[in-house]
XYZ file of C-alpha atoms in Angstrom:
98
model
C -24.082 46.278 -4.836
C -26.254 43.251 -6.019
C -25.962 41.198 -9.817
C -27.890 38.715 -11.102
C -28.388 36.672 -14.034
C -31.409 37.199 -16.459
C -32.552 34.263 -18.179
C -35.616 34.117 -20.169
C -38.434 30.789 -20.141
C -41.058 30.621 -22.698
C -44.498 30.203 -21.250
C -46.014 26.753 -22.160
C -46.635 26.527 -25.831
C -46.748 30.335 -26.611
C -45.178 31.666 -29.599
C -41.665 31.852 -29.536
C -41.193 35.496 -31.651
C -43.328 36.582 -29.385
C -42.207 38.992 -26.384
C -44.987 38.500 -23.427
C -44.191 34.518 -24.298
C -41.206 34.790 -21.952
C -40.980 34.942 -18.485
C -37.774 36.688 -17.037
C -35.808 34.687 -14.118
C -33.343 36.391 -12.368
C -30.693 34.781 -11.238
C -28.654 36.038 -7.685
C -25.748 34.926 -6.333
C -25.596 33.575 -2.751
C -24.396 36.820 -1.199
C -26.615 38.953 -3.119
C -29.421 36.273 -1.142
C -28.653 36.400 2.176
C -27.720 40.021 1.598
C -31.399 41.027 0.760
C -33.064 38.637 3.242
C -30.810 40.302 6.399
C -31.983 43.894 4.814
C -35.716 43.080 4.495
C -35.552 41.503 8.520
C -34.182 44.392 9.363
C -36.358 46.964 7.650
C -39.567 44.685 8.732
C -38.184 44.971 12.219
C -37.953 48.752 12.505
C -41.554 49.069 11.349
C -43.129 46.953 13.754
C -40.903 48.368 16.272
C -42.554 52.231 15.493
C -46.188 50.302 16.177
C -46.174 48.300 11.853
C -47.669 49.226 8.947
C -51.496 49.466 9.263
C -54.085 46.416 9.365
C -54.954 47.255 6.567
C -51.560 46.618 4.237
C -51.637 43.593 2.603
C -48.547 44.585 0.091
C -45.439 43.415 1.052
C -46.279 41.241 3.990
C -45.128 37.830 5.318
C -48.215 35.362 6.497
C -50.653 37.788 3.750
C -51.621 37.599 0.503
C -54.119 38.639 -2.079
C -56.584 36.239 -1.161
C -56.622 37.666 2.594
C -56.849 40.850 0.863
C -59.847 39.298 -1.800
C -61.792 37.923 1.422
C -61.222 41.089 3.982
C -63.149 43.177 0.734
C -65.581 40.269 -0.031
C -66.662 40.187 4.351
C -66.483 44.219 4.853
C -69.116 43.864 1.589
C -71.117 41.406 2.860
C -71.920 43.546 6.094
C -72.220 46.459 4.441
C -75.188 44.737 2.747
C -76.627 43.812 4.639
C -76.914 46.961 6.664
C -78.640 47.899 3.723
C -75.588 50.188 2.667
C -73.862 50.203 -0.811
C -70.519 49.799 -1.396
C -68.536 50.333 -4.230
C -65.145 49.006 -5.278
C -62.494 50.021 -7.641
C -60.041 47.921 -9.312
C -57.081 49.173 -11.157
C -55.535 45.961 -13.205
C -51.851 47.372 -13.674
C -49.688 43.700 -14.897
C -49.020 44.915 -18.463
C -48.831 49.324 -17.647
C -45.123 49.596 -18.785
């Protein structure tokens, strides 16, 4: 089992009495970090050996970021508009849903 110590860091000059003014930081011990790294590596190797993830899967993939997903979306929109077609995009912000 992995244990961590949570430290709250205040965001810049945000007010002290507001919970959203703080960012949680989890401090993990070295053994937990090594275990997490090995588990992630083993899972990635397993998934890759069985055909990998879909080409459009950007989350939880090393080497890909939100910027890559936005670039891909922009490219698709430009291509479809050049073909005279409509393109609908739906975006959901779940940042503070909990």
